[in-house]
Amino acid sequence: MSTRSNVDVLVIGAGAAGIGAGLTLSRRRVDFAIVEASHRIGGRGYTEELAPGEFFDLGCHWLHSASINPLTAVADRLGYTYRKEAFSRRVFTDGAWQPDTIIDERDAYADRTYAAMHAHSDAGEDISIYDCMDRDNRWASMFDHWITLDTSADPDQVSAFDLVRYNDTNEDWPIREGYGRLICELGAALPVELNCAVERIDWRGSRVVVTTAKGVIEAKAVILTVSTGVLGADDIEFLPRLPDWKRDAISAVPLGHHNRICIRFERNLFGEKANEGVTLLKDNDECMALRIRPFGFQRVVGGTGGRFAQWLERAGVEASVAYVVDCIAEVFGNGIRKHVGGHVVSAWSSDPWVRGAYAASLPGQFHQRQHLAATVAEKILFAGEATSDGFQATVHGAYLSGEAKALEAVRTLKLDS
Ligand SMILES: Cc1cc2nc3c(=O)[nH]c(=O)nc-3n(C[C@H](O)[C@H](O)[C@H](O)COP(=O)(O)OP(=O)(O)OC[C@H]3O[C@@H](n4cnc5c(N)ncnc54)[C@H](O)[C@@H]3O)c2cc1C
């Protein structure tokens, strides 16, 4: 595609939100284009094929709230397969597998903490997840770890409203052929200009004038889908500056950190333990959630979140691999080490076009999500996972926000043909 210089609607970013917006505009026969800074579409949806038929998602992987997730039907239509059964969630600590009674104890702690979050939320108190927890409980550090995976931030950094207001059906279905791949296939026919970073958005006149790496594009409106990490870093210059209420909202819903670390093995060392989830609780209270042989692939996947994920990402790939291999060895014995056959490690916080994992609202700041989603001057429309009301931090939340903003643009600009 050659860069257009004039369109009715310009979509900025070709992740799930940009693709949702693009497909909607395309169905409505709107004159639009999409510009994407990276060399690929998909954004935080990115799948690598490690061997023929063996896929690994470095970003999103699970169809969350699957029965009410519109992308489940897309997966069906495009022939993707997913696993509906929940992963078992076993616990390994003090050098041993823990019995079910211990797991019940852990789950009861989680239930009590969720109940406390709901109670504070019902009372209108926007406090941190940390402040809803019994910190003296044995399972507090494991709960911390789960929170870092769910929100990509530590419990003291996240408003409890983020969890309470999330529309969760407790159906999390991993996609065998890759969620990232699914998003890319969905957006494959859209008119996307790649390697075309937006540098400046001038909204002083009646049209929005967008300066990109490949030239200037004018539009009646733009749908901006970049992450709050990118917005907060001022990577895009706005003329005039965005209003203070919008800048405050961007700062109030920052990205956290989360990475997926895949350790491949030469052969099956784990017997029948396919699709098993193990949480390792170490002596120093550090935790690591491991997925054993997902879909029967000869691999174990570790997930890091929050401050620890940020630290480990900075420490580098070698350190990340060593950490997860140590965790696997602690559970399955040192004999596994000589069978490690490779690795793939994500590094989302270092990705200049994302700058983190997903957005979590700071304690006391949940209301800012609404401001984040609000349109500026009827011509700068904001979409993306952080703007979602009820499905924040997810692919389908991003996708639906893109669809909604495309319809808003059609309505506001009277573009229906
Ligand atoms: C490790 C990890 C695991 C996850 N797991 C899941 C999961 O299992 N299930 C789930 O539902 N969600 C998951 N998520 C979250 C999910 O991936 C995101 O919520 C979703 O993909 C975000 O889509 P988006 O369109 O809002 O943003 P993005 O995907 O970030 O898209 C924004 C696009 O804008 C582009 N861009 C940035 N700057 C510019 C610029 N200046 N000019 C032009 N383009 C620009 C970027 O390159 C990017 O393509 C996970 C995320 C991570 C990081």
Coordinates of C-alpha atoms and ligand atoms in Angstrom, one line a residue:
M1 CA 0.0 0.0 0.0
S2 CA 1.3 3.5 -0.7
T3 CA 0.7 6.0 2.0
R4 CA -2.6 8.0 1.6
S5 CA -2.4 11.7 2.2
N6 CA -6.1 12.3 2.8
V7 CA -8.7 10.1 4.5
D8 CA -11.9 10.5 6.4
V9 CA -10.7 8.4 9.4
L10 CA -7.1 7.5 10.2
V11 CA -6.6 4.5 12.6
I12 CA -3.3 4.7 14.5
G13 CA -2.0 1.2 15.5
A14 CA -2.9 -2.2 14.1
G15 CA -3.2 -4.2 17.3
A16 CA -6.6 -5.8 18.3
A17 CA -8.2 -2.4 18.7
G18 CA -7.0 -1.0 15.4
I19 CA -8.1 -4.2 13.7
G20 CA -11.6 -4.0 15.3
A21 CA -11.8 -0.4 14.2
G22 CA -10.6 -1.1 10.7
L23 CA -13.0 -4.0 10.1
T24 CA -15.9 -1.9 11.3
L25 CA -15.0 1.0 9.0
S26 CA -14.4 -1.3 6.1
R27 CA -17.9 -2.9 6.6
R28 CA -19.4 0.7 6.7
R29 CA -17.5 1.5 3.5
V30 CA -15.8 4.5 5.2
D31 CA -12.7 6.0 3.5
F32 CA -10.0 5.1 6.0
A33 CA -6.4 4.0 6.5
I34 CA -4.4 2.4 9.3
V35 CA -0.8 3.3 10.1
E36 CA 1.3 1.0 12.2
A37 CA 4.7 1.8 13.6
S38 CA 6.0 -1.8 13.7
H39 CA 7.0 -4.1 10.8
R40 CA 4.0 -6.3 11.7
I41 CA 0.3 -6.1 12.7
G42 CA -1.1 -7.6 15.9
G43 CA 0.6 -5.4 18.5
R44 CA 0.6 -7.3 21.8
G45 CA -0.8 -10.3 19.9
Y46 CA 2.3 -12.1 18.5
T47 CA 2.8 -15.8 17.8
E48 CA 5.9 -17.6 16.7
E49 CA 5.9 -21.0 15.0
L50 CA 8.8 -22.8 16.8
A51 CA 8.5 -25.9 14.6
P52 CA 5.9 -26.9 12.0
G53 CA 2.6 -26.9 13.9
E54 CA 4.1 -25.8 17.2
F55 CA 3.0 -22.3 18.1
F56 CA 4.0 -20.1 21.0
D57 CA 2.3 -16.9 22.0
L58 CA 4.7 -14.3 23.3
G59 CA 1.8 -12.0 24.2
C60 CA -1.9 -12.9 24.5
H61 CA -2.8 -16.5 24.6
W62 CA -6.1 -17.1 26.4
L63 CA -9.6 -16.3 25.2
H64 CA -10.7 -14.7 28.5
S65 CA -14.4 -14.8 29.4
A66 CA -14.6 -17.1 26.4
S67 CA -18.4 -17.6 26.2
I68 CA -19.0 -13.9 25.9
N69 CA -15.8 -13.1 24.0
P70 CA -16.6 -12.3 20.3
L71 CA -13.2 -13.6 19.2
T72 CA -14.2 -17.2 20.3
A73 CA -16.6 -17.2 17.3
V74 CA -13.9 -15.8 15.1
A75 CA -11.5 -18.6 16.2
D76 CA -14.2 -21.2 15.3
R77 CA -14.8 -19.6 11.9
L78 CA -11.1 -19.6 11.1
G79 CA -10.5 -23.1 12.3
Y80 CA -8.5 -22.4 15.4
T81 CA -8.7 -24.8 18.3
Y82 CA -8.7 -24.1 22.1
R83 CA -8.8 -26.0 25.3
K84 CA -11.9 -25.5 27.4
E85 CA -10.9 -27.6 30.5
A86 CA -9.3 -25.6 33.2
F87 CA -5.7 -26.2 33.9
S88 CA -5.1 -28.0 37.2
R89 CA -3.5 -25.7 39.7
R90 CA -1.2 -27.8 41.9
V91 CA 1.1 -26.3 44.4
F92 CA 4.7 -27.3 45.1
T93 CA 6.4 -25.9 48.1
D94 CA 8.8 -27.0 50.9
G95 CA 10.2 -29.6 48.4
A96 CA 6.9 -31.4 48.0
W97 CA 3.6 -31.5 46.2
Q98 CA 0.9 -30.1 48.5
P99 CA -2.2 -32.1 49.2
D100 CA -5.7 -31.0 48.1
T101 CA -6.5 -29.8 51.6
I102 CA -3.7 -27.2 51.3
I103 CA -5.0 -26.1 47.9
D104 CA -8.5 -25.7 49.4
E105 CA -6.9 -23.5 52.1
R106 CA -5.2 -21.4 49.4
D107 CA -8.5 -21.1 47.4
A108 CA -10.4 -20.1 50.6
Y109 CA -7.9 -17.3 51.1
A110 CA -8.4 -16.1 47.6
D111 CA -12.2 -16.2 48.0
R112 CA -12.0 -14.1 51.2
T113 CA -9.7 -11.6 49.5
Y114 CA -12.1 -11.2 46.6
A115 CA -15.0 -10.8 49.1
A116 CA -13.1 -8.0 50.8
M117 CA -12.5 -6.3 47.5
H118 CA -16.2 -6.5 46.6
A119 CA -17.1 -5.2 50.1
H120 CA -14.8 -2.1 49.7
S121 CA -16.1 -1.6 46.1
D122 CA -19.7 -1.8 47.2
A123 CA -18.9 0.9 49.8
G124 CA -17.4 3.0 47.0
E125 CA -13.9 2.8 48.4
D126 CA -11.3 2.8 45.6
I127 CA -8.4 1.2 47.4
S128 CA -5.5 -1.0 46.4
I129 CA -5.8 -4.8 46.1
Y130 CA -3.0 -4.9 48.7
D131 CA -5.2 -3.1 51.2
C132 CA -7.9 -5.8 50.8
M133 CA -5.5 -8.6 51.7
D134 CA -4.7 -10.3 55.0
R135 CA -0.9 -9.9 54.6
D136 CA -0.1 -12.3 57.4
N137 CA -1.7 -15.3 55.7
R138 CA 0.6 -18.0 54.3
W139 CA -0.9 -17.6 50.8
A140 CA -0.5 -13.9 50.5
S141 CA 2.6 -14.1 48.4
M142 CA 1.0 -16.6 46.0
F143 CA -2.0 -14.3 45.7
D144 CA 0.4 -11.5 44.9
H145 CA 1.9 -13.5 42.1
W146 CA -1.5 -14.3 40.6
I147 CA -2.4 -10.6 40.7
T148 CA 0.8 -9.7 38.9
L149 CA -0.2 -12.1 36.1
D150 CA -3.8 -10.9 36.0
T151 CA -3.0 -7.2 36.1
S152 CA 0.7 -7.0 35.3
A153 CA 1.2 -4.9 38.4
D154 CA 1.8 -5.6 42.1
P155 CA -1.2 -5.5 44.4
D156 CA -0.2 -2.2 46.0
Q157 CA -0.2 -0.6 42.5
V158 CA -3.7 -1.6 41.4
S159 CA -7.2 -0.4 42.3
A160 CA -9.3 -3.3 43.6
F161 CA -12.0 -1.9 41.3
D162 CA -10.0 -3.2 38.3
L163 CA -10.8 -6.8 39.4
V164 CA -14.2 -6.2 40.8
R165 CA -15.5 -4.4 37.7
Y166 CA -13.9 -6.9 35.3
N167 CA -16.6 -9.0 33.5
D168 CA -15.2 -12.4 34.3
T169 CA -16.9 -15.7 33.4
N170 CA -13.9 -17.7 34.7
E171 CA -13.6 -19.3 31.2
D172 CA -10.0 -18.9 30.1
W173 CA -9.3 -20.9 27.0
P174 CA -5.8 -21.1 25.5
I175 CA -5.6 -21.2 21.7
R176 CA -3.4 -23.9 20.3
E177 CA -2.5 -22.2 17.0
G178 CA -1.9 -18.9 18.7
Y179 CA -4.1 -15.9 19.7
G180 CA -1.6 -13.5 18.1
R181 CA -1.8 -15.5 14.9
L182 CA -5.6 -15.3 15.1
I183 CA -5.6 -11.5 15.4
C184 CA -3.2 -11.1 12.5
E185 CA -5.3 -13.4 10.3
L186 CA -8.4 -11.4 11.2
G187 CA -6.7 -8.2 10.2
A188 CA -4.7 -9.5 7.2
A189 CA -6.9 -7.9 4.5
L190 CA -7.0 -4.4 6.0
P191 CA -5.2 -1.5 4.4
V192 CA -2.3 -1.1 6.9
E193 CA 0.8 0.9 6.2
L194 CA 3.6 -0.7 8.2
N195 CA 6.8 0.9 9.5
C196 CA 4.8 4.1 9.7
A197 CA 5.1 5.5 13.2
V198 CA 3.0 8.6 14.0
E199 CA 5.2 11.4 15.3
R200 CA 2.8 14.3 15.6
I201 CA -0.9 14.9 15.7
D202 CA -1.9 18.5 15.0
W203 CA -5.5 19.0 15.9
R204 CA -5.6 22.8 15.7
G205 CA -7.6 23.1 12.5
S206 CA -10.9 21.5 11.3
R207 CA -8.9 18.5 10.0
V208 CA -6.4 16.5 12.0
V209 CA -2.9 16.7 10.4
V210 CA -0.8 13.6 11.3
T211 CA 2.9 13.5 10.7
T212 CA 4.2 10.0 10.2
A213 CA 7.6 8.4 9.3
K214 CA 6.3 8.2 5.7
G215 CA 4.7 11.6 5.3
V216 CA 1.7 13.7 6.3
I217 CA -1.9 12.4 6.4
E218 CA -4.9 14.5 6.9
A219 CA -8.1 13.1 8.3
K220 CA -11.5 14.3 9.7
A221 CA -10.8 12.2 12.8
V222 CA -8.2 9.8 14.1
I223 CA -8.8 6.7 16.2
L224 CA -5.8 6.4 18.5
T225 CA -5.1 2.8 19.7
V226 CA -1.6 3.0 21.1
S227 CA -0.9 1.9 24.7
T228 CA -0.9 4.2 27.7
G229 CA 2.8 3.3 27.8
V230 CA 3.3 5.0 24.5
L231 CA 1.0 7.9 25.3
G232 CA 2.5 8.4 28.7
A233 CA 6.0 8.5 27.3
D234 CA 5.0 11.4 25.0
D235 CA 6.3 9.5 22.0
I236 CA 3.6 11.3 20.0
E237 CA 3.6 15.1 20.0
F238 CA 0.2 16.7 20.2
L239 CA -0.5 20.2 18.9
P240 CA -1.9 21.6 21.0
R241 CA -1.1 19.5 24.0
L242 CA -3.8 17.1 25.1
P243 CA -6.0 18.6 27.8
D244 CA -4.9 18.1 31.4
W245 CA -7.9 15.8 32.2
K246 CA -6.7 13.5 29.4
R247 CA -3.1 13.6 30.4
D248 CA -4.1 12.8 34.0
A249 CA -6.1 9.8 32.8
I250 CA -3.2 8.5 30.8
S251 CA -0.9 8.7 33.9
A252 CA -3.6 7.1 36.2
V253 CA -3.8 3.9 34.1
P254 CA -0.2 3.0 33.3
L255 CA 1.1 -0.3 31.9
G256 CA 2.5 -2.9 34.1
H257 CA 5.0 -5.7 33.2
H258 CA 4.4 -9.3 32.2
N259 CA 6.5 -11.8 30.2
R260 CA 6.1 -15.3 29.0
I261 CA 9.2 -17.5 29.2
C262 CA 9.1 -20.7 27.2
I263 CA 11.6 -23.5 27.9
R264 CA 11.7 -26.2 25.3
F265 CA 12.7 -29.8 26.0
E266 CA 14.1 -32.4 23.7
R267 CA 11.7 -34.9 24.8
N268 CA 8.9 -35.6 27.2
L269 CA 10.3 -35.5 30.8
F270 CA 7.0 -34.9 32.5
G271 CA 5.1 -38.1 31.7
E272 CA 1.3 -37.6 31.5
K273 CA 1.6 -34.1 33.0
A274 CA 0.2 -32.3 29.9
N275 CA -1.7 -29.1 30.4
E276 CA -0.9 -29.1 34.1
G277 CA -0.5 -25.8 36.0
V278 CA 1.9 -25.8 38.9
T279 CA 2.6 -22.9 41.2
L280 CA 5.9 -23.1 42.9
L281 CA 6.2 -21.2 46.2
K282 CA 9.8 -20.8 47.1
D283 CA 11.4 -20.5 50.5
N284 CA 12.0 -16.8 50.0
D285 CA 8.2 -16.4 49.2
E286 CA 8.9 -15.9 45.5
C287 CA 6.4 -17.6 43.3
M288 CA 6.3 -18.9 39.7
A289 CA 3.4 -20.3 37.8
L290 CA 4.5 -23.0 35.4
R291 CA 2.4 -24.6 32.6
I292 CA 3.6 -28.1 31.9
R293 CA 3.5 -29.3 28.3
P294 CA 0.6 -27.1 27.1
F295 CA -1.2 -28.9 24.3
G296 CA 1.3 -31.7 24.7
F297 CA 4.2 -29.5 23.3
Q298 CA 7.5 -30.5 24.9
R299 CA 7.8 -27.2 26.8
V300 CA 7.2 -25.5 30.1
V301 CA 6.0 -21.9 30.2
G302 CA 6.7 -19.6 33.1
G303 CA 5.0 -16.3 33.6
T304 CA 6.4 -13.3 35.4
G305 CA 4.5 -10.2 36.4
G306 CA 4.8 -6.8 38.0
R307 CA 8.1 -5.3 39.4
F308 CA 9.8 -8.7 39.3
A309 CA 9.0 -9.1 35.6
Q310 CA 10.4 -5.6 34.9
W311 CA 13.6 -6.5 36.8
L312 CA 14.0 -9.9 35.1
E313 CA 13.4 -8.4 31.7
R314 CA 16.2 -5.8 32.4
A315 CA 18.5 -8.6 33.6
G316 CA 18.2 -10.1 30.1
V317 CA 17.2 -13.3 28.3
E318 CA 19.9 -15.5 29.8
A319 CA 18.9 -14.5 33.3
S320 CA 15.2 -15.1 32.5
V321 CA 15.9 -18.5 31.1
A322 CA 18.1 -19.4 34.1
Y323 CA 15.4 -18.3 36.5
V324 CA 12.7 -20.4 35.0
V325 CA 14.9 -23.5 34.5
D326 CA 15.9 -23.3 38.2
C327 CA 12.2 -23.2 39.1
I328 CA 11.4 -26.2 36.9
A329 CA 14.4 -28.1 38.4
E330 CA 13.2 -27.3 41.9
V331 CA 10.0 -29.1 41.1
F332 CA 11.1 -31.9 38.8
G333 CA 14.7 -32.3 39.7
N334 CA 18.1 -31.2 38.3
G335 CA 18.0 -34.0 35.7
I336 CA 15.8 -31.8 33.5
R337 CA 18.6 -29.3 32.9
K338 CA 20.5 -31.3 30.4
H339 CA 17.4 -31.8 28.3
V340 CA 16.7 -28.1 27.8
G341 CA 16.4 -27.7 24.0
G342 CA 15.9 -24.0 23.5
H343 CA 13.8 -21.1 24.7
V344 CA 11.7 -18.1 23.6
V345 CA 11.3 -15.1 25.9
S346 CA 9.1 -12.1 25.5
A347 CA 10.3 -8.6 26.5
W348 CA 7.2 -6.3 26.2
S349 CA 8.5 -3.5 28.4
S350 CA 11.4 -3.0 26.0
D351 CA 9.2 -3.0 23.0
P352 CA 9.2 0.7 21.9
W353 CA 5.8 0.5 20.4
V354 CA 4.2 -0.9 23.6
R355 CA 6.4 -0.1 26.6
G356 CA 4.8 -2.6 29.0
A357 CA 2.2 -5.3 29.2
Y358 CA -1.3 -4.1 30.0
A359 CA -2.9 -1.2 31.8
A360 CA -3.9 -1.3 35.5
S361 CA -5.6 1.7 37.2
L362 CA -3.8 3.1 40.2
P363 CA -5.5 2.9 43.6
G364 CA -8.1 5.7 43.8
Q365 CA -7.9 6.2 40.0
F366 CA -10.3 3.7 38.6
H367 CA -12.7 6.5 37.4
Q368 CA -9.9 7.7 35.1
R369 CA -10.6 4.8 32.7
Q370 CA -13.7 6.6 31.6
H371 CA -11.7 9.8 30.9
L372 CA -9.2 7.7 29.0
A373 CA -11.9 6.5 26.7
A374 CA -13.4 10.0 26.1
T375 CA -13.1 11.7 22.8
V376 CA -11.2 15.0 22.5
A377 CA -12.7 17.7 20.3
E378 CA -14.9 15.2 18.4
K379 CA -11.9 14.2 16.3
I380 CA -9.4 12.3 18.5
L381 CA -11.0 9.1 19.5
F382 CA -9.2 6.8 22.0
A383 CA -9.5 3.0 21.8
G384 CA -7.4 0.1 23.1
E385 CA -7.4 -2.3 26.0
A386 CA -7.0 0.4 28.7
T387 CA -10.2 2.2 27.6
S388 CA -12.4 -0.9 27.8
D389 CA -15.2 -0.9 30.3
G390 CA -15.4 -4.4 31.8
F391 CA -12.9 -6.2 29.6
Q392 CA -9.8 -4.1 30.3
A393 CA -6.4 -5.7 29.8
T394 CA -7.7 -8.1 27.2
V395 CA -7.7 -8.6 23.5
H396 CA -11.5 -8.7 23.1
G397 CA -11.7 -5.6 25.3
A398 CA -9.3 -3.8 22.9
Y399 CA -11.1 -5.2 19.8
L400 CA -14.6 -4.1 21.0
S401 CA -13.3 -0.7 22.0
G402 CA -12.0 -0.3 18.4
E403 CA -15.4 -1.3 17.0
A404 CA -17.2 1.1 19.3
K405 CA -14.9 4.0 18.4
A406 CA -15.3 3.3 14.7
L407 CA -19.1 3.5 15.0
E408 CA -18.7 6.7 17.0
A409 CA -16.6 8.2 14.2
V410 CA -19.2 7.2 11.6
R411 CA -22.0 8.8 13.7
T412 CA -20.2 12.0 14.6
L413 CA -18.9 12.6 11.1
K414 CA -22.0 11.3 9.4
L415 CA -20.0 8.9 7.2
D416 CA -22.7 6.3 6.7
S417 CA -22.9 5.7 2.9
Ligands
LIG1 C1 2.6 -11.2 27.9 C2 1.1 -10.8 27.7 C3 0.2 -11.7 27.8 C4 -1.2 -11.4 27.6 N1 -2.1 -12.4 27.7 C5 -3.4 -12.1 27.3 C6 -4.3 -13.2 27.2 O1 -4.0 -14.3 27.4 N2 -5.6 -12.9 26.8 C7 -6.0 -11.6 26.5 O2 -7.1 -11.3 26.2 N3 -5.1 -10.6 26.6 C8 -3.8 -10.8 27.0 N4 -2.9 -9.8 27.0 C9 -3.3 -8.4 26.7 C10 -3.6 -8.2 25.3 O3 -2.5 -8.7 24.5 C11 -3.8 -6.7 25.0 O4 -4.8 -6.2 25.9 C12 -4.2 -6.4 23.6 O5 -3.5 -7.1 22.6 C13 -4.0 -4.9 23.4 O6 -4.4 -4.5 22.1 P1 -4.5 -3.0 21.7 O7 -4.9 -2.9 20.3 O8 -5.2 -2.2 22.7 O9 -2.9 -2.5 21.8 P2 -1.6 -3.0 21.0 O10 -1.7 -4.4 20.8 O11 -0.5 -2.4 21.8 O12 -1.8 -2.2 19.6 C14 -1.3 -0.9 19.5 C15 -0.5 -0.8 18.2 O13 -0.1 0.6 18.0 C16 1.2 0.5 17.4 N5 1.9 1.8 17.7 C17 2.5 2.2 18.8 N6 3.0 3.4 18.7 C18 2.7 3.8 17.4 C19 2.9 5.0 16.7 N7 3.6 6.1 17.2 N8 2.4 5.1 15.4 C20 1.7 4.1 14.9 N9 1.5 2.9 15.5 C21 2.0 2.8 16.8 C22 1.9 -0.7 18.1 O14 3.0 -1.1 17.4 C23 0.7 -1.7 18.2 O15 0.7 -2.5 17.1 C24 -1.5 -10.1 27.2 C25 -0.5 -9.1 27.0 C26 0.8 -9.5 27.3 C27 1.8 -8.4 27.1

